Short mmCIF file of C-alpha atoms and ligand atoms in Angstrom, two decimals:
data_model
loop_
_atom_site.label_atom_id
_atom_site.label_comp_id
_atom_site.label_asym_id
_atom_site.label_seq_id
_atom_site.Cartn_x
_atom_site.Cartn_y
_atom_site.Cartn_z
CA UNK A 1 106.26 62.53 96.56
CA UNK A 2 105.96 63.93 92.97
CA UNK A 3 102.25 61.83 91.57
CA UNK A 4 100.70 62.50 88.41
CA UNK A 5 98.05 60.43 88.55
CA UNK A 6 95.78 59.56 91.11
CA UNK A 7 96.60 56.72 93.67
CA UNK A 8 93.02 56.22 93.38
CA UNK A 9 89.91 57.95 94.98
CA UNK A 10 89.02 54.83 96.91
CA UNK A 11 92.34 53.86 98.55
CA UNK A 12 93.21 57.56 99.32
CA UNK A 13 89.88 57.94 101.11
CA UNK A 14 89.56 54.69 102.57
CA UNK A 15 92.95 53.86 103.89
CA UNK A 16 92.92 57.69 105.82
CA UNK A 17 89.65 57.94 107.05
CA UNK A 18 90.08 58.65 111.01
CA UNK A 19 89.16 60.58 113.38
CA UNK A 20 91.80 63.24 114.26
CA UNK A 21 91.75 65.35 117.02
CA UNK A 22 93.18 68.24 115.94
CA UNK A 23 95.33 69.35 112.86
CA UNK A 24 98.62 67.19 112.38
CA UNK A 25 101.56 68.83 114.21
CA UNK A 26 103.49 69.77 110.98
CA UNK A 27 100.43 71.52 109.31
CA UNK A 28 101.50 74.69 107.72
CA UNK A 29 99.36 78.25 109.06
CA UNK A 30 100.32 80.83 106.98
CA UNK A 31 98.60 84.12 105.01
CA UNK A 32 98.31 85.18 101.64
CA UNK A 33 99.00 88.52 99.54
CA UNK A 34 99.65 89.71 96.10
CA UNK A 35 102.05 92.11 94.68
CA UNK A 36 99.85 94.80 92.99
CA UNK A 37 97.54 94.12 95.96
CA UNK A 38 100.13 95.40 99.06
CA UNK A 39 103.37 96.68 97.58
CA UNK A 40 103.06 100.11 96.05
CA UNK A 41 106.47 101.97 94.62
CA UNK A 42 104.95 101.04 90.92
CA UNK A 43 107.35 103.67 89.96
CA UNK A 44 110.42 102.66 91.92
CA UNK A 45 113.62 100.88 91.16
CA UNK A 46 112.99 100.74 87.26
CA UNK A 47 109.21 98.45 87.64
CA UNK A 48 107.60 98.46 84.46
CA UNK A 49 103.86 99.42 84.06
CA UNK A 50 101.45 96.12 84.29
CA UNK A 51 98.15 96.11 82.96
CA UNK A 52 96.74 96.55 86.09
CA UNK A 53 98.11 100.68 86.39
CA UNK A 54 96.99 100.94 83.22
CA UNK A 55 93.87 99.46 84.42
CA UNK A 56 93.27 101.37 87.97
CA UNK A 57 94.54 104.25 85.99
CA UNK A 58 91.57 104.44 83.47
CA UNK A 59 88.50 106.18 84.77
CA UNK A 60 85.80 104.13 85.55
CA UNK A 61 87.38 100.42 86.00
CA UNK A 62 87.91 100.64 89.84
CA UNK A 63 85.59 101.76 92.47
CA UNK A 64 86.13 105.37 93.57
CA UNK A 65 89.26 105.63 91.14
CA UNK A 66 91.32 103.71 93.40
CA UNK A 67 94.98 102.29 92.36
CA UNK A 68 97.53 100.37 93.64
CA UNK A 69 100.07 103.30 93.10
CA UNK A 70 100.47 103.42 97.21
CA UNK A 71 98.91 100.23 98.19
CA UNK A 72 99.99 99.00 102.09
CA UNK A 73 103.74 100.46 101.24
CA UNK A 74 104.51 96.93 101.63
CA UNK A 75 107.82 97.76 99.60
CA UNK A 76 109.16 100.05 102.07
CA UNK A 77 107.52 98.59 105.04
CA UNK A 78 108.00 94.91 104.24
CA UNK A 79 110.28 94.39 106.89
CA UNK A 80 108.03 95.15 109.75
CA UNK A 81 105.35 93.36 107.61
CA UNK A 82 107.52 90.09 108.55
CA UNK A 83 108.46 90.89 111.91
CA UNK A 84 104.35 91.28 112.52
CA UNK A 85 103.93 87.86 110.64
CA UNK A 86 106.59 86.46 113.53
CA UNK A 87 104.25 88.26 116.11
CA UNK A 88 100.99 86.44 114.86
CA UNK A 89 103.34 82.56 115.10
CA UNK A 90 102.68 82.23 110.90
CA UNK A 91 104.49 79.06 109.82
CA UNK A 92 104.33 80.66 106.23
CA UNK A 93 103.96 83.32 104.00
CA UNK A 94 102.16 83.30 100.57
CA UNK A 95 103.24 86.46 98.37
CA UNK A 96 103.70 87.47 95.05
CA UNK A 97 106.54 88.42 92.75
CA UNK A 98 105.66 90.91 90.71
CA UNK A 99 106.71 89.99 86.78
CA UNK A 100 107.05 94.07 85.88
CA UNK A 101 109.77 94.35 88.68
CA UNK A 102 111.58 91.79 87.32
CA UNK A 103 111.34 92.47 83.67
CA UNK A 104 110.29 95.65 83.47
CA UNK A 105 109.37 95.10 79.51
CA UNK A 106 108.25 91.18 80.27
CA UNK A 107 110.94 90.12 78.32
CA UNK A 108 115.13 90.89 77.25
CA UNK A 109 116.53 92.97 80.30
CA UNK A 110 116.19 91.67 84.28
CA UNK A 111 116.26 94.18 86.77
CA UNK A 112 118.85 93.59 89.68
CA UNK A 113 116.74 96.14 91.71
CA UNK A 114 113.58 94.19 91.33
CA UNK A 115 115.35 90.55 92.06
CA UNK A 116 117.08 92.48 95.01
CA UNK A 117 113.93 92.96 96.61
CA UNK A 118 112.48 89.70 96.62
CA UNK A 119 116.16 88.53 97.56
CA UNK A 120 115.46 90.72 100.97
CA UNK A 121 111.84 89.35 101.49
CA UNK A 122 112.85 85.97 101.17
CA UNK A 123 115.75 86.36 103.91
CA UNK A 124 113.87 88.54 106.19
CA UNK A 125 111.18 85.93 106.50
CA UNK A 126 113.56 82.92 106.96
CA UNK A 127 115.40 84.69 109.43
CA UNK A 128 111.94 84.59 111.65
CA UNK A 129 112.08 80.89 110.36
CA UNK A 130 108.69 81.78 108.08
CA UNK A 131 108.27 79.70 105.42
CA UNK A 132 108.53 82.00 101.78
CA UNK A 133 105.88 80.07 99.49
CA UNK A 134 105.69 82.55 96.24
CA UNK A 135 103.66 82.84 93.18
CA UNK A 136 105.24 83.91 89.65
CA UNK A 137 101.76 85.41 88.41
CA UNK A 138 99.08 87.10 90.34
CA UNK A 139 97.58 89.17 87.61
CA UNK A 140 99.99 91.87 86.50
CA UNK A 141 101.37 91.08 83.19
CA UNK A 142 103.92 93.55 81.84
CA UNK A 143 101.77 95.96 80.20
CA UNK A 144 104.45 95.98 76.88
CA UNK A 145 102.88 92.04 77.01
CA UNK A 146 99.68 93.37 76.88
CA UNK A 147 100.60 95.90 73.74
CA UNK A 148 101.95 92.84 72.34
CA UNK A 149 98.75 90.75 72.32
CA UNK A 150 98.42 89.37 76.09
CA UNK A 151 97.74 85.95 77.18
CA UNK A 152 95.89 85.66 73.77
CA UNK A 153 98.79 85.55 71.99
CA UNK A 154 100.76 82.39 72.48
CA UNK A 155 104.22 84.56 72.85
CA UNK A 156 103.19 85.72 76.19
CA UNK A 157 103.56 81.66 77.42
CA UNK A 158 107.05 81.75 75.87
CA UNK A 159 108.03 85.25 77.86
CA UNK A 160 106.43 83.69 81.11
CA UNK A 161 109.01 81.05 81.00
CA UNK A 162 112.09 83.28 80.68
CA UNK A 163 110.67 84.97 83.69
CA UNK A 164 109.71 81.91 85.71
CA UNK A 165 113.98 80.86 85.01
CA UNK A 166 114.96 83.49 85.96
CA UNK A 167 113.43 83.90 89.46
CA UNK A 168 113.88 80.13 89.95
CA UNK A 169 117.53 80.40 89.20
CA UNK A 170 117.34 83.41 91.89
CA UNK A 171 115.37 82.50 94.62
CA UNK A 172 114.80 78.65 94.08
CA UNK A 173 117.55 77.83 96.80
CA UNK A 174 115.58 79.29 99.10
CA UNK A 175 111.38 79.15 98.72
CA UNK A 176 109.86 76.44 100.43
CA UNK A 177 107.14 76.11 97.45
CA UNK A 178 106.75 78.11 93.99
CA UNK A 179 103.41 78.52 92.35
CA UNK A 180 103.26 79.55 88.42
CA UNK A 181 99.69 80.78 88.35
CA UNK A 182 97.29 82.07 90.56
CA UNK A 183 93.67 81.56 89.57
CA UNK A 184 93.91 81.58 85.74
CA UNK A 185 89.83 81.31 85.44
CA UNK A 186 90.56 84.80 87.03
CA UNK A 187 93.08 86.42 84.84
CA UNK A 188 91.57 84.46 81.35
CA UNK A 189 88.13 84.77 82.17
CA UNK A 190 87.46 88.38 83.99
CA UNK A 191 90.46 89.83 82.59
CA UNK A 192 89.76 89.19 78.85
CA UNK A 193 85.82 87.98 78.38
CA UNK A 194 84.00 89.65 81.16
CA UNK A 195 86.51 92.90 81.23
CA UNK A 196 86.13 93.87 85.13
CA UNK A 197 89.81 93.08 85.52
CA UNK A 198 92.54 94.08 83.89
CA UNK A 199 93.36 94.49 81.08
CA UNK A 200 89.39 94.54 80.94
CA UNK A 201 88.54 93.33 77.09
CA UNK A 202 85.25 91.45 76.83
CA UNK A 203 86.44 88.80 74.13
CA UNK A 204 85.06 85.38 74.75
CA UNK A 205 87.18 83.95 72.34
CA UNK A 206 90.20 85.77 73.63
CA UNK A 207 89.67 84.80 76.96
CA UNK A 208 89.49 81.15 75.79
CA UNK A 209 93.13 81.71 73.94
CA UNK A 210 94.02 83.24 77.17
CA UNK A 211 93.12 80.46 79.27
CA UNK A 212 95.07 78.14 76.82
CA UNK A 213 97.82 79.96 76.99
CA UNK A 214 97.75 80.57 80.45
CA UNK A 215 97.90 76.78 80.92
CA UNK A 216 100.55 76.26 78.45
CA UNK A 217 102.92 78.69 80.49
CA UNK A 218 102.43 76.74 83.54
CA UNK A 219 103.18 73.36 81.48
CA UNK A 220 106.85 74.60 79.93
CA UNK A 221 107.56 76.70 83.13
CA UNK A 222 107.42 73.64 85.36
CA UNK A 223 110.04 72.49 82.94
CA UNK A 224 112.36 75.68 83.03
CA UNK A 225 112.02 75.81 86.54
CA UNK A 226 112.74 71.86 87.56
CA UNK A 227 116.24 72.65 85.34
CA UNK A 228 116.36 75.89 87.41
CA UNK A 229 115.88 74.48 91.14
CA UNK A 230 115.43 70.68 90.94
CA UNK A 231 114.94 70.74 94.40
CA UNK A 232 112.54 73.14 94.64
CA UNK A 233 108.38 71.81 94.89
CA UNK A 234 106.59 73.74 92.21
CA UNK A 235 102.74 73.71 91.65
CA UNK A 236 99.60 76.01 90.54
CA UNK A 237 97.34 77.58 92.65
CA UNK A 238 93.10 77.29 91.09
CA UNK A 239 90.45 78.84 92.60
CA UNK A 240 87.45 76.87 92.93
CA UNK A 241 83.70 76.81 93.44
CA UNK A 242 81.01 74.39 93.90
CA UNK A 243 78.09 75.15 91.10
CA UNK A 244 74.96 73.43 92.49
CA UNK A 245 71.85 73.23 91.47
CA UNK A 246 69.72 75.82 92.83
CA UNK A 247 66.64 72.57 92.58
CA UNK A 248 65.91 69.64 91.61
CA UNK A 249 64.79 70.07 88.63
CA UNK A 250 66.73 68.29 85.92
CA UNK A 251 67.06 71.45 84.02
CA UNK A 252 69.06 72.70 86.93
CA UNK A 253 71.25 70.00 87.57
CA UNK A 254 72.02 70.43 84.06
CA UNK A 255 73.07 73.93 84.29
CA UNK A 256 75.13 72.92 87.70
CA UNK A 257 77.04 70.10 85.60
CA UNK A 258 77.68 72.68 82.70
CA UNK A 259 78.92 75.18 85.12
CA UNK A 260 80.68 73.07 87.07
CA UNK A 261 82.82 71.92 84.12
CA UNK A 262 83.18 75.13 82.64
CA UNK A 263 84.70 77.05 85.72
CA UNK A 264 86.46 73.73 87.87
CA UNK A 265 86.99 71.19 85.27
CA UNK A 266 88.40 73.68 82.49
CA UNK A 267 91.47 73.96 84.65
CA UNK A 268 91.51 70.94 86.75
CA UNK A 269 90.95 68.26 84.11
CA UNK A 270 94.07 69.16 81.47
CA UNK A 271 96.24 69.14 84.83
CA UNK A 272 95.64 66.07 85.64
CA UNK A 273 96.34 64.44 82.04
CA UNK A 274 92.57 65.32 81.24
CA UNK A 275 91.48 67.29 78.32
CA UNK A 276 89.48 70.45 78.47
CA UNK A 277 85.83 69.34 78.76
CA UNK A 278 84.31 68.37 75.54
CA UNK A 279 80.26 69.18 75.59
CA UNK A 280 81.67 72.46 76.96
CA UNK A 281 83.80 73.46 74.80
CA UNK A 282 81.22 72.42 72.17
CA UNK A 283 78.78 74.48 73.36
CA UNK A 284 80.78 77.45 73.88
CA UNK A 285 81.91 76.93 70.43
CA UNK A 286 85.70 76.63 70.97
CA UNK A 287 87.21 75.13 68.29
CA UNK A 288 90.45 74.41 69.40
CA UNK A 289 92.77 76.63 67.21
CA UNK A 290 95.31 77.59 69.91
CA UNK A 291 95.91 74.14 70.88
CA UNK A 292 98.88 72.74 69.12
CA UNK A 293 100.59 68.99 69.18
CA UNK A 294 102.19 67.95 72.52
CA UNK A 295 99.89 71.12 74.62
CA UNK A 296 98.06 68.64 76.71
CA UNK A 297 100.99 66.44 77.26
CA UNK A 298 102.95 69.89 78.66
CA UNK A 299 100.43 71.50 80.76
CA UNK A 300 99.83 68.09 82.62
CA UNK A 301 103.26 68.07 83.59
CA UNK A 302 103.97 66.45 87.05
CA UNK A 303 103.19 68.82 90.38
CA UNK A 304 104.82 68.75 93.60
CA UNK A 305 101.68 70.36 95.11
CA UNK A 306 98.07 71.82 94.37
CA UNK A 307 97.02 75.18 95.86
CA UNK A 308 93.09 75.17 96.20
CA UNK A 309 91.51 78.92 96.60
CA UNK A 310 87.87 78.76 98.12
CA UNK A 311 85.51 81.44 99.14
CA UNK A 312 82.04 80.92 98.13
CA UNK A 313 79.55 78.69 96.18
CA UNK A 314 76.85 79.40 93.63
CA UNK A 315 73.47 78.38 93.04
CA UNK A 316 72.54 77.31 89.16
CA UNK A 317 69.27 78.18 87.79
CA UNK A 318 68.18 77.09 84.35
CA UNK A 319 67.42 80.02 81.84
CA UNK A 320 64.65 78.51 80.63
CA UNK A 321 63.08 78.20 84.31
CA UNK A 322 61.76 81.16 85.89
CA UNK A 323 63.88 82.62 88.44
CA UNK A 324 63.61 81.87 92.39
CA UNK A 325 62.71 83.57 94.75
CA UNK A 326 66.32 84.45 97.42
CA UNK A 327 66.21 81.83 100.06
CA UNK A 328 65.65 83.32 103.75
CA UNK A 329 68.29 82.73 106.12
CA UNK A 330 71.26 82.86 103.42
CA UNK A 331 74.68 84.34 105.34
CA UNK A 332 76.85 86.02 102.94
CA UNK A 333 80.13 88.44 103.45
CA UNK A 334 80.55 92.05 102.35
CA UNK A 335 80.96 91.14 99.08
CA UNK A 336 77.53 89.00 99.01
CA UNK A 337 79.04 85.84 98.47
CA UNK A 338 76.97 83.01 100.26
CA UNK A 339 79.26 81.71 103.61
CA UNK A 340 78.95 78.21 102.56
CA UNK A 341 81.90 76.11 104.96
CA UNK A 342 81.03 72.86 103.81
CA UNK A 343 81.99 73.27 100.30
CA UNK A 344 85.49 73.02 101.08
CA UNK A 345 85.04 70.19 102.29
CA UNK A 346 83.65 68.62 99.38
CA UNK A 347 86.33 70.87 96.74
CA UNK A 348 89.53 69.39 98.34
CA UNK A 349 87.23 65.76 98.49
CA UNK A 350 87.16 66.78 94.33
CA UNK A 351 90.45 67.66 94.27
CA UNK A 352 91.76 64.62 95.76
CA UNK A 353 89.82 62.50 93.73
CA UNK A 354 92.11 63.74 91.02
CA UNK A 355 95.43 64.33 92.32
CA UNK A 356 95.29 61.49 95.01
CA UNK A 357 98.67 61.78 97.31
CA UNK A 358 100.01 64.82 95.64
CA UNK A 359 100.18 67.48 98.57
CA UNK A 360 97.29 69.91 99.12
CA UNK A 361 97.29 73.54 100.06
CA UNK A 362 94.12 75.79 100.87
CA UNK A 363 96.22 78.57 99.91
CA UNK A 364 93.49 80.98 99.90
CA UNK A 365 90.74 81.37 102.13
CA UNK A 366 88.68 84.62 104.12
CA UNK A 367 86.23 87.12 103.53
CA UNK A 368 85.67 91.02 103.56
CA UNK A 369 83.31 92.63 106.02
CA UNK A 370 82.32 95.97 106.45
CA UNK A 371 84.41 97.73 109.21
CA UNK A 372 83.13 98.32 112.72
CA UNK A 373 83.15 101.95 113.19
CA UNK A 374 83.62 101.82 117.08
CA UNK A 375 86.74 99.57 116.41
CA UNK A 376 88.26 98.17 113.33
CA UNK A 377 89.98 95.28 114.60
CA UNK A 378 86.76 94.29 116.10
CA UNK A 379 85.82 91.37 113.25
CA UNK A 380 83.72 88.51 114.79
CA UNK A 381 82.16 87.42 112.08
CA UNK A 382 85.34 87.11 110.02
CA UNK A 383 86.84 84.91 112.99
CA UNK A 384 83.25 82.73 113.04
CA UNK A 385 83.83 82.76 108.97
CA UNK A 386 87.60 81.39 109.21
CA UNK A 387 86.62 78.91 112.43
CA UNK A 388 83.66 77.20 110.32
CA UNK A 389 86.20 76.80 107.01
CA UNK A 390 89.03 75.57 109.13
CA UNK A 391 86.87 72.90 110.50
CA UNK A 392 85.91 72.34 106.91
CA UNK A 393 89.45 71.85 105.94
CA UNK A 394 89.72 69.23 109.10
CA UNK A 395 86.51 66.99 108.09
CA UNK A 396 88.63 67.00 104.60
CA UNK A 397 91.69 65.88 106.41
CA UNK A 398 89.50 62.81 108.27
CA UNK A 399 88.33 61.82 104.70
CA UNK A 400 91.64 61.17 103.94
CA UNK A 401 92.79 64.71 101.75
CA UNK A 402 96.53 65.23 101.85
CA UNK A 403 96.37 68.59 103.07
CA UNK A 404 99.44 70.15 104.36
CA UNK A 405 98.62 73.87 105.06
CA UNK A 406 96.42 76.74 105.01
CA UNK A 407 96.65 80.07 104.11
CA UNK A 408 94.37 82.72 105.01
CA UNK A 409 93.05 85.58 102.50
CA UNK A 410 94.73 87.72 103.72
CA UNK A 411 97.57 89.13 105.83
CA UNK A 412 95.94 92.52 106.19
CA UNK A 413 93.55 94.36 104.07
CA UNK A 414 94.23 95.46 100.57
CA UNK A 415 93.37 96.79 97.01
CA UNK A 416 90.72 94.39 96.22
CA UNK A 417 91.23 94.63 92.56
CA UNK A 418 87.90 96.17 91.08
CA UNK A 419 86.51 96.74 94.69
CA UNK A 420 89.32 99.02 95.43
CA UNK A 421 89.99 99.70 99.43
CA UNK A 422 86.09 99.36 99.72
CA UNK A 423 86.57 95.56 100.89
CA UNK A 424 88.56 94.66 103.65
CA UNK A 425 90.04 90.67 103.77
CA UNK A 426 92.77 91.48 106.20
CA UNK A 427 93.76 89.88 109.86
CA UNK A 428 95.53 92.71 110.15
CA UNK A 429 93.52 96.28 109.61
CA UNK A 430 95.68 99.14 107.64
CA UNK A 431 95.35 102.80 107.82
CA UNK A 432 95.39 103.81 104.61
CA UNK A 433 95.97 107.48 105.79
CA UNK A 434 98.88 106.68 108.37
CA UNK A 435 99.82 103.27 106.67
CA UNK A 436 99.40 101.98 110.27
CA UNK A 437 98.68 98.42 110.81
CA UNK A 438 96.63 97.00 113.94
CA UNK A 439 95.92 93.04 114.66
CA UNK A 440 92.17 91.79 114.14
CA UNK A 441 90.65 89.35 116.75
CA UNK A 442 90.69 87.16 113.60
CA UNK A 443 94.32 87.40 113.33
CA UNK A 444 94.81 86.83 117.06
CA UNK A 445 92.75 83.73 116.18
CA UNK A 446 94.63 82.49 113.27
CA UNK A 447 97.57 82.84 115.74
CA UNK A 448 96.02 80.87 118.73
CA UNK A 449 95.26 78.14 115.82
CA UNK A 450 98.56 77.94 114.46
CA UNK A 451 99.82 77.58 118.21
CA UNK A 452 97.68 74.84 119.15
CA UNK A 453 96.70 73.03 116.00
CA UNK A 454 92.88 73.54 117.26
CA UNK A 455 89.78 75.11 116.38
CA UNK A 456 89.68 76.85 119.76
CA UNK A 457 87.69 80.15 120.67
CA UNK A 458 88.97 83.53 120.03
CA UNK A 459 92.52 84.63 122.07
CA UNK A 460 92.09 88.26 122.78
C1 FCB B 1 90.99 85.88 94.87
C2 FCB B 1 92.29 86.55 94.49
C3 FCB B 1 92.88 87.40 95.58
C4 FCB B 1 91.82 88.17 96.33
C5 FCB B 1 90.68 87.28 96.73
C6 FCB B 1 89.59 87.97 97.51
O1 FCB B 1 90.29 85.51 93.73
O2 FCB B 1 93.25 85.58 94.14
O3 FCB B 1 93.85 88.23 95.01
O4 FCB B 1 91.42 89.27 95.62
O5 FCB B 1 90.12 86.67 95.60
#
């Protein structure tokens, strides 16, 4: 069912709410990647450069230099990449196309090569009857896009749609779901105002264009690709984050409200036929200049699904309160982001509220540890991290949340952007000398999940 608006928050929730035993039979398990983050060959087949080389390639920007040059080889090795995805039981795969491979330039000439390969991913997957759910951007911009102005300039929207066409006319007979953006608080706000990703420029108003911009793709790209593959369910993918208040001081429920709205309602809201939140943007400053008649009305265009991406929340302390001291007993992951389950719960709750039936996807979810030097697929504490979420995601399912599926961050570890190989998300652990990949007891858990439908204990 295609919704725009909200059923309503009450009868969603209250017509739904019931215990369920387990997850519904035809919930979707899958895992998540990225192009930049797993393929390497950024030289192969006529790929253009994306801002993220030109990123990893500038000294200083990633830890210990690292790029995504060689990556997991996922380009050459893709094909045992699926046939381990059959071994693990995944219902579905969440990848990337990368936008350089398929216009090398961003826009004017398509590569065949580039297509061809997605072509072959798509085909090897459904062959092990694995559901291909893509995303058109997960980061790397054509770096001539870049030269060009980026996602500040308002051309950048226009070239996104003659790419989104033209994989939609390509592969739209045959993905099960295709995602325009992935995370676009990510790309606008660390790529162009904070400058730890690429293209790294630390703009605030630039990364407010971006965001605009970013937003404005996604609106006329649902269009070009509904013409493309009418058949085809097409959505966005946000990543989101409770922003509490870190007491109960007025002051910091303030600064929890203010977050909140600047990082989950900037994106959510104009979606779902909101506007971009007004004390916000008045406080920042924004003034509005990029937006232009008829914006709102196109970036709330109608969605066949939401992808929600959760990790973490944050605590908000008032700047004119003095700081806290760290709370004992906090849990956090490699990365020192607080394990906090039960705000999933409450972030698809939020979601819902907004997008009533539409369909829901967790579409990424998981967390880096450090490695156990006796034995690297040894990861208990990234299968007791994945079994308290999941049972997140199921309280959300007895409150009534649509959610359909589930996709864990990530297949196997990665180039974690500005981390580098330094942080490890994967199920499956990767050589990076030998390129050899071994199962994780968390991916043997995902697998004994998928099978069952339950939160059962680890299957070694
Ligand atoms: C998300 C990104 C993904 C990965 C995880 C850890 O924000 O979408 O590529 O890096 O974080």
């Amino acid at each position: 069912m295609r919704l725009t608006r909200p059923v309503s928050y009450e009868s969603v929730f209250k017509e739904r709410a019931v215990a369920i035993p387990g997850f519904p039979a035809d919930f979707t398990w899958g895992a998540s990647t990225s192009a930049y983050q797993i393929e390497g060959a950024t030289d192969e087949d006529g790929r253009g450069e994306s801002i993220w080389d030109r990123f990893s390639h500038t000294p200083g920007r990633v830890r210990n230099g690292d790029t995504g040059d060689v990556a997991c080889d996922h380009y050459h090795r893709y094909s045992d990449d699926v046939a381990l995805m059959a071994e693990l039981g995944l219902h579905a795969y969440r990848f990337s196309i990368a936008w350089p491979r398929i216009l090398p330039a961003g826009t004017g000439a398509v590569s065949e090569a580039g297509l061809d390969f997605y072509d072959r991913l798509v085909d090897a997957l459904l062959e092990r009857e694995i559901e291909p759910h893509a995303t058109l951007y997960h980061w790397d911009l054509p770096q001539a896009l870049e030269d060009a102005g980026g996602w500040p300039a308002r051309a950048t929207a226009n070239a996104f749609v003659g790419y989104a066409d033209v994989v939609a006319r390509r592969l739209g007979d045959r993905l099960a779901t295709l995602a325009t953006l992935n995370e676009p608080w990510c790309s606008s706000h660390l790529g162009y105002a904070a400058g730890i990703h690429a293209p790294g420029r630390t703009d605030p108003a630039a990364a407010l264009a971006a965001a605009h911009h970013l937003l404005v793709a996604h609106g006329m790209a649902m269009e070009a690709i509904r013409s493309a593959a009418p058949r085809m369910r097409a959505g966005i993918v946000l990543n989101f984050e409770p922003h509490l208040p870190a007491s109960e001081h007025p002051l910091d429920v303030e600064a929890a409200a203010f977050a909140h709205a600047r990082y989950n309602r900037w994106f959510l809201d104009p979606l779902t036929g909101g506007d971009y939140p007004e004390d916000v943007a008045r406080a920042i400053g924004w003034r509005r200049d990029e937006v232009q008649a008829g914006d709102m009305a196109t970036i709330a265009a109608p969605l066949d699904f939401m992808g929600v991406n959760y990790y973490t929340r944050t605590l908000e302390r008032s700047s004119l309160l003095p700081p806290l001291a760290p709370r004992p007993g906090r849990r956090v992951t490699g990365l020192g982001w607080e394990i906090y389950p039960e705000g999933l719960t409450g972030i698809l709750e939020l979601v819902a509220s907004r997008t009533g039936n539409l369909p829901l996807y967790v579409d990424e979810n998981g967390a880096a540890f450090p490695l156990d030097p006796a034995d690297p697929t040894h990861d208990p504490d990234r299968v007791a991290y994945l079994r308290s979420h999941f049972a997140a995601a199921l309280a959300a399912l007895e409150h009534g949340v649509p959610l359909r599926g589930y996709f864990v961050w990530s297949l196997m570890d990665n180039f974690e952007w500005a981390e580098g190989y330094a942080q490890r998300f994967g199920l499956v652990h990767v050589d990076f000398a030998t390129q050899e990949r071994r199962v994780r007891e968390s991916g043997r858990y995902l697998a004994a999940v998928a099978r069952s439908g339950k939160l059962e204990e680890v299957a070694r």
